[in-house]
PDB file of C-alpha atoms in Angstrom:
ATOM      1  CA  MET H   1     -18.053  -3.532 -55.815  1.00 81.00           C
ATOM      2  CA  GLU H   2     -21.289  -4.615 -57.529  1.00 82.00           C
ATOM      3  CA  ASN H   3     -21.836  -7.200 -54.790  1.00 83.00           C
ATOM      4  CA  PRO H   4     -24.562  -5.717 -52.476  1.00 81.00           C
ATOM      5  CA  SER H   5     -23.197  -7.573 -49.417  1.00 81.00           C
ATOM      6  CA  LEU H   6     -19.989  -5.502 -49.593  1.00 78.00           C
ATOM      7  CA  TRP H   7     -21.805  -2.404 -48.287  1.00 78.00           C
ATOM      8  CA  ASN H   8     -22.817  -4.261 -45.123  1.00 79.00           C
ATOM      9  CA  GLU H   9     -19.173  -4.783 -44.071  1.00 77.00           C
ATOM     10  CA  LYS H  10     -17.495  -1.451 -43.423  1.00 73.00           C
ATOM     11  CA  GLU H  11     -13.923  -2.777 -43.043  1.00 69.00           C
ATOM     12  CA  LYS H  12     -14.165  -4.839 -46.225  1.00 74.00           C
ATOM     13  CA  GLN H  13     -15.728  -1.878 -48.026  1.00 79.00           C
ATOM     14  CA  ILE H  14     -12.826   0.401 -47.050  1.00 75.00           C
ATOM     15  CA  SER H  15     -10.309  -2.258 -48.126  1.00 74.00           C
ATOM     16  CA  ILE H  16     -11.952  -2.739 -51.545  1.00 83.00           C
ATOM     17  CA  LEU H  17     -12.256   1.003 -52.213  1.00 83.00           C
ATOM     18  CA  LYS H  18      -8.586   1.433 -51.285  1.00 77.00           C
ATOM     19  CA  LYS H  19      -7.621  -1.374 -53.680  1.00 82.00           C
ATOM     20  CA  LYS H  20      -9.737   0.206 -56.446  1.00 87.00           C
ATOM     21  CA  LYS H  21      -7.928   3.528 -55.970  1.00 83.00           C
ATOM     22  CA  GLU H  22      -4.525   1.798 -56.176  1.00 79.00           C
ATOM     23  CA  LEU H  23      -5.493  -0.016 -59.396  1.00 87.00           C
ATOM     24  CA  GLU H  24      -6.803   3.215 -60.924  1.00 90.00           C
ATOM     25  CA  GLU H  25      -3.502   4.946 -60.097  1.00 82.00           C
ATOM     26  CA  LYS H  26      -1.517   2.098 -61.699  1.00 83.00           C
ATOM     27  CA  LYS H  27      -3.688   2.226 -64.809  1.00 89.00           C
ATOM     28  CA  GLU H  28      -3.311   6.019 -65.022  1.00 87.00           C
ATOM     29  CA  THR H  29       0.471   5.719 -64.655  1.00 82.00           C
ATOM     30  CA  TYR H  30       0.643   3.073 -67.384  1.00 85.00           C
ATOM     31  CA  LEU H  31      -1.493   5.099 -69.828  1.00 89.00           C
ATOM     32  CA  SER H  32       0.526   8.255 -69.103  1.00 85.00           C
ATOM     33  CA  LEU H  33       3.845   6.473 -69.779  1.00 84.00           C
ATOM     34  CA  LYS H  34       2.429   4.834 -72.924  1.00 87.00           C
ATOM     35  CA  GLU H  35       1.266   8.221 -74.237  1.00 87.00           C
ATOM     36  CA  ALA H  36       4.659   9.773 -73.411  1.00 85.00           C
ATOM     37  CA  LYS H  37       6.490   6.978 -75.256  1.00 86.00           C
ATOM     38  CA  GLU H  38       4.367   7.525 -78.376  1.00 89.00           C
ATOM     39  CA  GLU H  39       4.945  11.295 -78.194  1.00 88.00           C
ATOM     40  CA  LEU H  40       8.703  10.813 -77.950  1.00 88.00           C
ATOM     41  CA  GLU H  41       8.693   8.416 -80.924  1.00 91.00           C
ATOM     42  CA  THR H  42       6.833  11.054 -82.975  1.00 92.00           C
ATOM     43  CA  LEU H  43       9.391  13.729 -82.060  1.00 91.00           C
ATOM     44  CA  LEU H  44      12.282  11.415 -82.986  1.00 92.00           C
ATOM     45  CA  GLU H  45      10.652  10.668 -86.360  1.00 92.00           C
ATOM     46  CA  LEU H  46      10.324  14.418 -87.034  1.00 93.00           C
ATOM     47  CA  LYS H  47      14.017  14.871 -86.164  1.00 91.00           C
ATOM     48  CA  LYS H  48      14.970  12.132 -88.649  1.00 92.00           C
ATOM     49  CA  GLU H  49      12.977  13.977 -91.306  1.00 91.00           C
ATOM     50  CA  GLY H  50      15.062  17.098 -90.695  1.00 89.00           C
ATOM     51  CA  GLU H  51      12.698  19.020 -88.404  1.00 90.00           C
ATOM     52  CA  ASN H  52      14.327  21.205 -85.715  1.00 91.00           C
ATOM     53  CA  VAL H  53      12.722  19.646 -82.627  1.00 90.00           C
ATOM     54  CA  ASP H  54      15.775  19.459 -80.339  1.00 91.00           C
ATOM     55  CA  SER H  55      14.339  21.921 -77.788  1.00 90.00           C
ATOM     56  CA  GLU H  56      11.037  19.980 -77.685  1.00 90.00           C
ATOM     57  CA  ILE H  57      12.891  16.694 -77.156  1.00 90.00           C
ATOM     58  CA  GLU H  58      14.998  18.224 -74.364  1.00 89.00           C
ATOM     59  CA  ALA H  59      11.922  19.647 -72.601  1.00 87.00           C
ATOM     60  CA  PHE H  60      10.099  16.337 -73.033  1.00 86.00           C
ATOM     61  CA  CYS H  61      12.998  14.360 -71.529  1.00 87.00           C
ATOM     62  CA  LYS H  62      12.964  16.539 -68.404  1.00 85.00           C
ATOM     63  CA  ILE H  63       9.258  15.837 -67.905  1.00 83.00           C
ATOM     64  CA  TRP H  64       9.857  12.124 -68.589  1.00 82.00           C
ATOM     65  CA  GLU H  65      12.658  12.014 -66.028  1.00 82.00           C
ATOM     66  CA  GLU H  66      10.372  13.427 -63.328  1.00 79.00           C
ATOM     67  CA  LYS H  67       7.629  10.900 -64.167  1.00 79.00           C
ATOM     68  CA  GLN H  68      10.169   8.093 -64.097  1.00 80.00           C
ATOM     69  CA  LYS H  69      11.524   9.193 -60.706  1.00 79.00           C
ATOM     70  CA  LYS H  70       8.009   9.250 -59.196  1.00 77.00           C
ATOM     71  CA  LEU H  71       7.333   5.776 -60.580  1.00 81.00           C
ATOM     72  CA  PHE H  72      10.624   4.387 -59.248  1.00 82.00           C
ATOM     73  CA  LEU H  73       9.853   5.839 -55.807  1.00 82.00           C
ATOM     74  CA  LYS H  74       6.481   4.076 -55.717  1.00 79.00           C
ATOM     75  CA  LEU H  75       8.165   0.837 -56.827  1.00 82.00           C
ATOM     76  CA  THR H  76      10.486   0.976 -53.792  1.00 86.00           C
ATOM     77  CA  PHE H  77       7.454   0.512 -51.519  1.00 87.00           C
ATOM     78  CA  LYS H  78       7.111  -3.259 -51.355  1.00 82.00           C
ATOM     79  CA  GLU H  79       5.435  -3.633 -47.940  1.00 84.00           C
ATOM     80  CA  GLU H  80       1.707  -3.005 -47.481  1.00 81.00           C
ATOM     81  CA  ILE H  81       2.399  -1.006 -44.300  1.00 87.00           C
ATOM     82  CA  GLU H  82       4.376   1.603 -46.299  1.00 90.00           C
ATOM     83  CA  LYS H  83       1.113   2.907 -47.763  1.00 87.00           C
ATOM     84  CA  ASN H  84      -0.111   3.903 -44.290  1.00 89.00           C
ATOM     85  CA  ASN H  85      -0.256   7.195 -42.420  1.00 92.00           C
ATOM     86  CA  ALA H  86       2.526   7.727 -39.892  1.00 95.00           C
ATOM     87  CA  TYR H  87       3.246   9.114 -36.447  1.00 95.00           C
ATOM     88  CA  LEU H  88       6.329  11.332 -36.177  1.00 96.00           C
ATOM     89  CA  SER H  89       7.861  12.208 -32.815  1.00 95.00           C
ATOM     90  CA  ILE H  90      10.738  14.576 -31.970  1.00 95.00           C
ATOM     91  CA  HIS H  91      12.820  14.667 -28.774  1.00 93.00           C
ATOM     92  CA  PRO H  92      15.807  16.968 -28.087  1.00 93.00           C
ATOM     93  CA  GLY H  93      19.118  15.528 -26.925  1.00 89.00           C
ATOM     94  CA  ALA H  94      21.216  16.784 -24.019  1.00 80.00           C
ATOM     95  CA  GLY H  95      21.911  20.505 -24.098  1.00 77.00           C
ATOM     96  CA  GLY H  96      18.846  22.174 -22.628  1.00 83.00           C
ATOM     97  CA  THR H  97      17.518  25.241 -24.454  1.00 89.00           C
ATOM     98  CA  GLU H  98      19.904  24.811 -27.390  1.00 91.00           C
ATOM     99  CA  SER H  99      18.684  21.295 -28.247  1.00 92.00           C
ATOM    100  CA  GLN H 100      15.064  22.143 -27.473  1.00 94.00           C
ATOM    101  CA  ASP H 101      15.225  25.010 -29.980  1.00 94.00           C
ATOM    102  CA  TRP H 102      16.710  22.611 -32.552  1.00 95.00           C
ATOM    103  CA  ALA H 103      13.849  20.158 -31.916  1.00 95.00           C
ATOM    104  CA  GLU H 104      11.340  22.929 -32.647  1.00 96.00           C
ATOM    105  CA  MET H 105      13.223  23.832 -35.851  1.00 96.00           C
ATOM    106  CA  LEU H 106      12.930  20.181 -36.955  1.00 97.00           C
ATOM    107  CA  LEU H 107       9.205  20.145 -36.161  1.00 97.00           C
ATOM    108  CA  ARG H 108       8.716  23.247 -38.316  1.00 97.00           C
ATOM    109  CA  MET H 109      10.758  21.624 -41.119  1.00 97.00           C
ATOM    110  CA  TYR H 110       8.525  18.543 -41.183  1.00 98.00           C
ATOM    111  CA  LEU H 111       5.318  20.591 -40.934  1.00 97.00           C
ATOM    112  CA  ARG H 112       6.399  22.655 -43.965  1.00 97.00           C
ATOM    113  CA  PHE H 113       7.386  19.494 -45.868  1.00 97.00           C
ATOM    114  CA  CYS H 114       3.946  17.971 -45.241  1.00 96.00           C
ATOM    115  CA  GLU H 115       2.229  21.223 -46.191  1.00 95.00           C
ATOM    116  CA  ASN H 116       4.116  21.279 -49.513  1.00 93.00           C
ATOM    117  CA  LEU H 117       2.892  17.738 -50.307  1.00 92.00           C
ATOM    118  CA  GLY H 118      -0.686  18.439 -49.261  1.00 93.00           C
ATOM    119  CA  TRP H 119      -0.521  15.965 -46.371  1.00 95.00           C
ATOM    120  CA  GLU H 120      -2.768  16.526 -43.365  1.00 94.00           C
ATOM    121  CA  VAL H 121      -1.013  16.954 -39.997  1.00 95.00           C
ATOM    122  CA  GLN H 122      -2.647  16.538 -36.601  1.00 93.00           C
ATOM    123  CA  ILE H 123      -0.615  17.644 -33.570  1.00 92.00           C
ATOM    124  CA  LEU H 124      -1.237  15.081 -30.834  1.00 91.00           C
ATOM    125  CA  GLU H 125       1.213  16.197 -28.158  1.00 89.00           C
ATOM    126  CA  ILE H 126       3.649  19.058 -27.731  1.00 92.00           C
ATOM    127  CA  MET H 127       5.567  20.089 -24.607  1.00 90.00           C
ATOM    128  CA  SER H 128       7.264  23.479 -24.571  1.00 89.00           C
ATOM    129  CA  GLY H 129      10.741  24.146 -23.206  1.00 85.00           C
ATOM    130  CA  GLU H 130      11.193  26.533 -20.262  1.00 83.00           C
ATOM    131  CA  GLU H 131      12.963  29.262 -22.271  1.00 86.00           C
ATOM    132  CA  ALA H 132      12.490  28.276 -25.922  1.00 88.00           C
ATOM    133  CA  GLY H 133      11.880  25.303 -28.179  1.00 92.00           C
ATOM    134  CA  ILE H 134      10.120  22.058 -27.273  1.00 93.00           C
ATOM    135  CA  LYS H 135      10.820  19.121 -24.965  1.00 92.00           C
ATOM    136  CA  SER H 136       8.797  16.744 -27.145  1.00 92.00           C
ATOM    137  CA  ALA H 137       6.219  16.646 -29.916  1.00 94.00           C
ATOM    138  CA  THR H 138       4.160  13.926 -31.602  1.00 94.00           C
ATOM    139  CA  VAL H 139       2.116  14.410 -34.776  1.00 95.00           C
ATOM    140  CA  LEU H 140      -0.056  12.161 -36.950  1.00 95.00           C
ATOM    141  CA  ILE H 141       0.529  12.670 -40.684  1.00 96.00           C
ATOM    142  CA  LYS H 142      -2.135  11.537 -43.151  1.00 93.00           C
ATOM    143  CA  GLY H 143      -1.635  10.972 -46.869  1.00 90.00           C
ATOM    144  CA  ASP H 144      -0.582   8.435 -49.511  1.00 85.00           C
ATOM    145  CA  TYR H 145       2.539   6.411 -48.654  1.00 90.00           C
ATOM    146  CA  VAL H 146       3.399   8.683 -45.693  1.00 94.00           C
ATOM    147  CA  TYR H 147       5.198   5.939 -43.749  1.00 94.00           C
ATOM    148  CA  GLY H 148       7.034   4.801 -46.884  1.00 93.00           C
ATOM    149  CA  PHE H 149       8.371   8.292 -47.515  1.00 94.00           C
ATOM    150  CA  LEU H 150       9.166   9.220 -43.905  1.00 96.00           C
ATOM    151  CA  LYS H 151      10.484   5.961 -42.399  1.00 93.00           C
ATOM    152  CA  GLY H 152      14.049   6.921 -43.384  1.00 93.00           C
ATOM    153  CA  GLU H 153      13.841  10.125 -41.316  1.00 96.00           C
ATOM    154  CA  ALA H 154      14.063   8.149 -38.059  1.00 93.00           C
ATOM    155  CA  GLY H 155      17.352   8.760 -36.292  1.00 92.00           C
ATOM    156  CA  VAL H 156      19.484  11.486 -34.759  1.00 94.00           C
ATOM    157  CA  HIS H 157      19.729  14.862 -36.516  1.00 95.00           C
ATOM    158  CA  ARG H 158      22.778  17.057 -35.713  1.00 94.00           C
ATOM    159  CA  LEU H 159      22.913  20.866 -35.921  1.00 94.00           C
ATOM    160  CA  VAL H 160      26.050  23.054 -35.902  1.00 93.00           C
ATOM    161  CA  ARG H 161      25.506  26.830 -35.630  1.00 94.00           C
ATOM    162  CA  ILE H 162      26.333  30.026 -33.746  1.00 91.00           C
ATOM    163  CA  SER H 163      24.006  29.825 -30.780  1.00 87.00           C
ATOM    164  CA  PRO H 164      21.378  32.582 -30.549  1.00 87.00           C
ATOM    165  CA  PHE H 165      21.321  31.875 -26.784  1.00 82.00           C
ATOM    166  CA  ASP H 166      25.069  32.399 -26.242  1.00 81.00           C
ATOM    167  CA  ALA H 167      26.073  36.003 -25.466  1.00 76.00           C
ATOM    168  CA  ASN H 168      29.643  35.181 -26.577  1.00 82.00           C
ATOM    169  CA  LYS H 169      28.407  34.011 -30.010  1.00 82.00           C
ATOM    170  CA  ARG H 170      30.160  30.648 -29.784  1.00 86.00           C
ATOM    171  CA  ARG H 171      29.513  27.715 -32.072  1.00 88.00           C
ATOM    172  CA  HIS H 172      27.304  24.973 -30.611  1.00 89.00           C
ATOM    173  CA  THR H 173      26.412  21.438 -31.673  1.00 91.00           C
ATOM    174  CA  SER H 174      22.901  20.202 -30.885  1.00 92.00           C
ATOM    175  CA  PHE H 175      21.174  16.848 -31.355  1.00 93.00           C
ATOM    176  CA  ALA H 176      17.530  15.793 -31.638  1.00 94.00           C
ATOM    177  CA  ALA H 177      16.008  12.370 -32.242  1.00 93.00           C
ATOM    178  CA  VAL H 178      13.205  11.741 -34.725  1.00 95.00           C
ATOM    179  CA  ASP H 179      11.035   8.606 -34.460  1.00 93.00           C
ATOM    180  CA  VAL H 180       8.593   7.434 -37.144  1.00 94.00           C
ATOM    181  CA  TRP H 181       5.987   4.662 -36.765  1.00 92.00           C
ATOM    182  CA  PRO H 182       3.252   3.502 -39.165  1.00 91.00           C
ATOM    183  CA  GLU H 183      -0.362   4.018 -38.187  1.00 89.00           C
ATOM    184  CA  VAL H 184      -1.665   0.502 -37.649  1.00 84.00           C
ATOM    185  CA  ASP H 185      -4.860  -0.649 -39.373  1.00 70.00           C
ATOM    186  CA  GLU H 186      -7.685  -1.916 -37.210  1.00 65.00           C
ATOM    187  CA  ASN H 187      -7.378  -5.387 -38.768  1.00 59.00           C
ATOM    188  CA  ILE H 188      -3.855  -5.842 -37.344  1.00 67.00           C
ATOM    189  CA  GLU H 189      -4.218  -7.604 -34.008  1.00 71.00           C
ATOM    190  CA  ILE H 190      -1.881  -6.440 -31.228  1.00 79.00           C
ATOM    191  CA  GLU H 191      -2.626  -7.721 -27.735  1.00 79.00           C
ATOM    192  CA  ILE H 192      -2.267  -5.111 -25.004  1.00 86.00           C
ATOM    193  CA  LYS H 193      -3.111  -6.190 -21.454  1.00 87.00           C
ATOM    194  CA  GLU H 194      -4.662  -3.600 -19.129  1.00 87.00           C
ATOM    195  CA  SER H 195      -2.428  -4.919 -16.327  1.00 88.00           C
ATOM    196  CA  ASP H 196       0.625  -3.911 -18.411  1.00 89.00           C
ATOM    197  CA  LEU H 197      -0.454  -0.260 -18.530  1.00 90.00           C
ATOM    198  CA  ARG H 198       0.001   2.703 -16.197  1.00 90.00           C
ATOM    199  CA  ILE H 199      -2.318   5.538 -17.190  1.00 88.00           C
ATOM    200  CA  ASP H 200      -1.926   9.115 -15.873  1.00 86.00           C
ATOM    201  CA  THR H 201      -3.835  12.313 -16.607  1.00 84.00           C
ATOM    202  CA  PHE H 202      -2.280  15.767 -16.538  1.00 79.00           C
ATOM    203  CA  ARG H 203      -2.812  19.356 -17.651  1.00 72.00           C
ATOM    204  CA  ALA H 204      -1.719  20.014 -21.219  1.00 67.00           C
ATOM    205  CA  SER H 205       1.206  22.386 -21.755  1.00 60.00           C
ATOM    206  CA  GLY H 206       2.107  23.876 -25.096  1.00 54.00           C
ATOM    207  CA  HIS H 207       2.061  26.987 -27.216  1.00 49.00           C
ATOM    208  CA  GLY H 208      -1.708  27.313 -26.816  1.00 45.00           C
ATOM    209  CA  GLY H 209      -4.013  28.066 -29.702  1.00 44.00           C
ATOM    210  CA  GLN H 210      -6.408  25.680 -31.390  1.00 44.00           C
ATOM    211  CA  HIS H 211      -4.182  22.585 -31.073  1.00 46.00           C
ATOM    212  CA  ILE H 212      -3.787  22.398 -27.295  1.00 48.00           C
ATOM    213  CA  ASN H 213      -6.460  22.284 -24.589  1.00 46.00           C
ATOM    214  CA  VAL H 214      -6.093  23.725 -21.106  1.00 49.00           C
ATOM    215  CA  THR H 215      -8.035  21.154 -19.057  1.00 56.00           C
ATOM    216  CA  ASP H 216      -6.733  18.170 -17.071  1.00 66.00           C
ATOM    217  CA  SER H 217      -7.708  15.829 -19.902  1.00 81.00           C
ATOM    218  CA  ALA H 218      -4.226  15.075 -21.312  1.00 87.00           C
ATOM    219  CA  VAL H 219      -3.359  11.377 -21.047  1.00 89.00           C
ATOM    220  CA  ARG H 220      -0.015   9.611 -20.632  1.00 89.00           C
ATOM    221  CA  ILE H 221       0.236   5.817 -20.972  1.00 91.00           C
ATOM    222  CA  VAL H 222       3.255   3.761 -19.894  1.00 92.00           C
ATOM    223  CA  HIS H 223       3.568   0.233 -21.316  1.00 93.00           C
ATOM    224  CA  ILE H 224       5.376  -1.408 -18.396  1.00 90.00           C
ATOM    225  CA  PRO H 225       6.910  -4.464 -20.176  1.00 90.00           C
ATOM    226  CA  THR H 226       8.652  -2.344 -22.859  1.00 90.00           C
ATOM    227  CA  GLY H 227       8.959   0.992 -21.071  1.00 89.00           C
ATOM    228  CA  ILE H 228       7.270   2.763 -24.003  1.00 91.00           C
ATOM    229  CA  VAL H 229       5.614   6.057 -22.996  1.00 90.00           C
ATOM    230  CA  VAL H 230       2.966   7.748 -25.156  1.00 91.00           C
ATOM    231  CA  SER H 231       0.774  10.762 -24.544  1.00 88.00           C
ATOM    232  CA  CYS H 232      -1.966  12.782 -26.207  1.00 89.00           C
ATOM    233  CA  GLN H 233      -3.345  16.198 -25.306  1.00 85.00           C
ATOM    234  CA  ASN H 234      -4.987  17.655 -28.405  1.00 79.00           C
ATOM    235  CA  GLU H 235      -8.589  16.785 -27.454  1.00 78.00           C
ATOM    236  CA  ARG H 236     -10.640  18.294 -24.620  1.00 78.00           C
ATOM    237  CA  SER H 237     -12.096  14.869 -23.872  1.00 82.00           C
ATOM    238  CA  GLN H 238     -10.014  12.556 -21.693  1.00 84.00           C
ATOM    239  CA  ILE H 239     -11.708   9.560 -23.369  1.00 85.00           C
ATOM    240  CA  LYS H 240     -10.684  10.738 -26.854  1.00 86.00           C
ATOM    241  CA  ASN H 241      -7.117  11.459 -25.729  1.00 88.00           C
ATOM    242  CA  ARG H 242      -6.882   7.996 -24.184  1.00 87.00           C
ATOM    243  CA  ALA H 243      -8.176   6.365 -27.402  1.00 87.00           C
ATOM    244  CA  THR H 244      -5.615   8.275 -29.491  1.00 89.00           C
ATOM    245  CA  ALA H 245      -2.805   7.443 -27.056  1.00 89.00           C
ATOM    246  CA  MET H 246      -3.743   3.741 -27.312  1.00 88.00           C
ATOM    247  CA  LYS H 247      -3.539   3.975 -31.118  1.00 88.00           C
ATOM    248  CA  ILE H 248      -0.039   5.473 -30.831  1.00 90.00           C
ATOM    249  CA  LEU H 249       0.972   2.717 -28.382  1.00 90.00           C
ATOM    250  CA  LYS H 250      -0.339   0.072 -30.770  1.00 87.00           C
ATOM    251  CA  ALA H 251       1.679   1.642 -33.613  1.00 89.00           C
ATOM    252  CA  ARG H 252       4.849   1.733 -31.493  1.00 89.00           C
ATOM    253  CA  LEU H 253       4.485  -1.901 -30.402  1.00 89.00           C
ATOM    254  CA  TYR H 254       3.960  -2.915 -34.044  1.00 86.00           C
ATOM    255  CA  ASP H 255       7.024  -0.879 -35.025  1.00 86.00           C
ATOM    256  CA  LEU H 256       9.026  -2.551 -32.239  1.00 87.00           C
ATOM    257  CA  GLU H 257       8.075  -5.971 -33.623  1.00 83.00           C
ATOM    258  CA  LEU H 258       9.098  -4.883 -37.150  1.00 80.00           C
ATOM    259  CA  LYS H 259      12.499  -3.778 -35.878  1.00 80.00           C
ATOM    260  CA  LYS H 260      13.018  -7.083 -34.033  1.00 81.00           C
ATOM    261  CA  ARG H 261      12.360  -8.949 -37.282  1.00 73.00           C
ATOM    262  CA  GLU H 262      14.692  -6.648 -39.215  1.00 73.00           C
ATOM    263  CA  GLU H 263      17.419  -7.218 -36.621  1.00 75.00           C
ATOM    264  CA  GLU H 264      16.996 -10.990 -36.846  1.00 67.00           C
ATOM    265  CA  LYS H 265      17.172 -10.801 -40.652  1.00 56.00           C
ATOM    266  CA  ARG H 266      20.357  -8.695 -40.478  1.00 61.00           C
ATOM    267  CA  LYS H 267      21.958 -11.277 -38.194  1.00 61.00           C
ATOM    268  CA  LYS H 268      20.988 -14.092 -40.528  1.00 48.00           C
ATOM    269  CA  ASP H 269      22.336 -12.206 -43.534  1.00 45.00           C
ATOM    270  CA  ALA H 270      25.531 -11.442 -41.582  1.00 41.00           C
ATOM    271  CA  GLN H 271      25.422  -7.811 -42.671  1.00 38.00           C
ATOM    272  CA  LYS H 272      28.180  -5.753 -41.113  1.00 33.00           C
ATOM    273  CA  LYS H 273      26.665  -2.348 -41.853  1.00 34.00           C
ATOM    274  CA  GLU H 274      25.066  -0.979 -38.698  1.00 35.00           C
ATOM    275  CA  ILE H 275      21.642   0.603 -39.170  1.00 31.00           C
ATOM    276  CA  ALA H 276      20.932   1.144 -35.502  1.00 35.00           C
ATOM    277  CA  TRP H 277      17.715   2.730 -34.314  1.00 37.00           C
ATOM    278  CA  GLY H 278      18.542   6.249 -33.228  1.00 45.00           C
ATOM    279  CA  SER H 279      21.901   6.400 -35.019  1.00 68.00           C
ATOM    280  CA  GLN H 280      22.985   9.734 -36.492  1.00 88.00           C
ATOM    281  CA  ILE H 281      21.622  10.116 -40.012  1.00 94.00           C
ATOM    282  CA  ARG H 282      21.984  13.757 -41.050  1.00 96.00           C
ATOM    283  CA  SER H 283      24.121  16.783 -40.270  1.00 96.00           C
ATOM    284  CA  TYR H 284      22.934  20.397 -40.663  1.00 97.00           C
ATOM    285  CA  VAL H 285      25.808  22.915 -40.594  1.00 96.00           C
ATOM    286  CA  LEU H 286      24.942  26.637 -40.521  1.00 95.00           C
ATOM    287  CA  HIS H 287      28.407  27.899 -39.442  1.00 90.00           C
ATOM    288  CA  PRO H 288      31.227  28.350 -40.510  1.00 90.00           C
ATOM    289  CA  TYR H 289      29.704  27.257 -43.851  1.00 93.00           C
ATOM    290  CA  LYS H 290      26.246  26.041 -44.918  1.00 96.00           C
ATOM    291  CA  LEU H 291      25.806  22.365 -45.683  1.00 97.00           C
ATOM    292  CA  VAL H 292      23.202  19.679 -45.030  1.00 97.00           C
ATOM    293  CA  LYS H 293      24.573  16.167 -45.545  1.00 97.00           C
ATOM    294  CA  ASP H 294      22.957  12.747 -45.234  1.00 97.00           C
ATOM    295  CA  LEU H 295      25.516  10.462 -43.635  1.00 94.00           C
ATOM    296  CA  ARG H 296      23.951   7.288 -45.099  1.00 93.00           C
ATOM    297  CA  THR H 297      23.711   8.225 -48.768  1.00 95.00           C
ATOM    298  CA  GLY H 298      26.335  10.959 -49.016  1.00 95.00           C
ATOM    299  CA  TYR H 299      23.810  13.333 -50.617  1.00 96.00           C
ATOM    300  CA  GLU H 300      24.428  16.960 -49.621  1.00 97.00           C
ATOM    301  CA  THR H 301      23.322  20.500 -50.432  1.00 97.00           C
ATOM    302  CA  SER H 302      24.473  23.988 -49.468  1.00 97.00           C
ATOM    303  CA  ASN H 303      20.847  25.220 -49.464  1.00 97.00           C
ATOM    304  CA  ALA H 304      20.455  24.747 -45.711  1.00 96.00           C
ATOM    305  CA  GLU H 305      17.682  27.370 -45.434  1.00 96.00           C
ATOM    306  CA  GLY H 306      15.664  25.578 -48.112  1.00 97.00           C
ATOM    307  CA  VAL H 307      15.981  22.232 -46.325  1.00 97.00           C
ATOM    308  CA  LEU H 308      14.944  23.723 -42.978  1.00 97.00           C
ATOM    309  CA  ASP H 309      12.004  25.297 -44.818  1.00 97.00           C
ATOM    310  CA  GLY H 310      10.750  21.846 -45.864  1.00 96.00           C
ATOM    311  CA  ASP H 311      12.719  20.993 -49.032  1.00 96.00           C
ATOM    312  CA  LEU H 312      13.393  17.407 -47.927  1.00 96.00           C
ATOM    313  CA  MET H 313      12.367  15.364 -50.964  1.00 94.00           C
ATOM    314  CA  PRO H 314      15.884  15.132 -52.526  1.00 94.00           C
ATOM    315  CA  PHE H 315      17.162  13.515 -49.293  1.00 96.00           C
ATOM    316  CA  ILE H 316      14.195  11.130 -49.157  1.00 95.00           C
ATOM    317  CA  GLU H 317      14.560  10.202 -52.856  1.00 92.00           C
ATOM    318  CA  ASN H 318      18.265   9.467 -52.442  1.00 92.00           C
ATOM    319  CA  PHE H 319      17.571   7.294 -49.388  1.00 93.00           C
ATOM    320  CA  LEU H 320      14.797   5.317 -51.094  1.00 92.00           C
ATOM    321  CA  LEU H 321      16.623   4.872 -54.419  1.00 86.00           C
ATOM    322  CA  LYS H 322      20.090   4.142 -53.034  1.00 80.00           C
TER     323      LYS H 322
END
């Protein structure tokens, strides 16, 4: 950082500052664990000398366990891309209003989860259902290791409840799909030909308010070779919406390439366990009992309201540490 030429290269400057922050965090973690170890040794010495420090040791161990869990979580992130921001998209399954309402419940759950962690969320696209809920939504989430934490949320989420839209109060099952892609750094080259794109503009539709504009500046881009469709409507400028939509497309194409490589690796390793994109990952039951269960890890909780209010970290921890 003392090299004057560094400040003439913005990309290199950002990269170095990011690396410095990572090293500072590692150093801070090491010093914190070292200090905790010395404190524990002191408490154990006092216990040997006959001091009544059992309650202090118990309280200390709880704090230590939390620190250890956070460290282990960071150690699970081995790929550079896992440090990146992430796009999260939600689409309801078949079932009309019922599934669209469930999709909106999921969006609220993730927004609350991000709020609890202090992550910044930018709503890029949201399309309301005719009666209730949403037909689709895409958000950009910014923070440390966002993609690493949220990549395991991709898949189909299933809800069982008494439908608020059914006059006969019958039990309904609804599905919604969640997709997660890493935000791609500018230094990652992904070739996108103009001839492979179909670009449309349309009037934004949503819940209104500060997030959604009301002009014909919303942009939808179709990548013809893959069939990938992305859209953005949060800016009043068509140029800005197009630029954001292109960033999302770049992220999705990068994610598609990652999944192809993962699939090839699975075939080579002859793994029999299916981890299909879009497969059902979690079940949320609100009737006749309350239970949220992850079908991959087996972790479950009866605090369904808490989970739907953003208490997702136990599920994410169990997925990452399994």
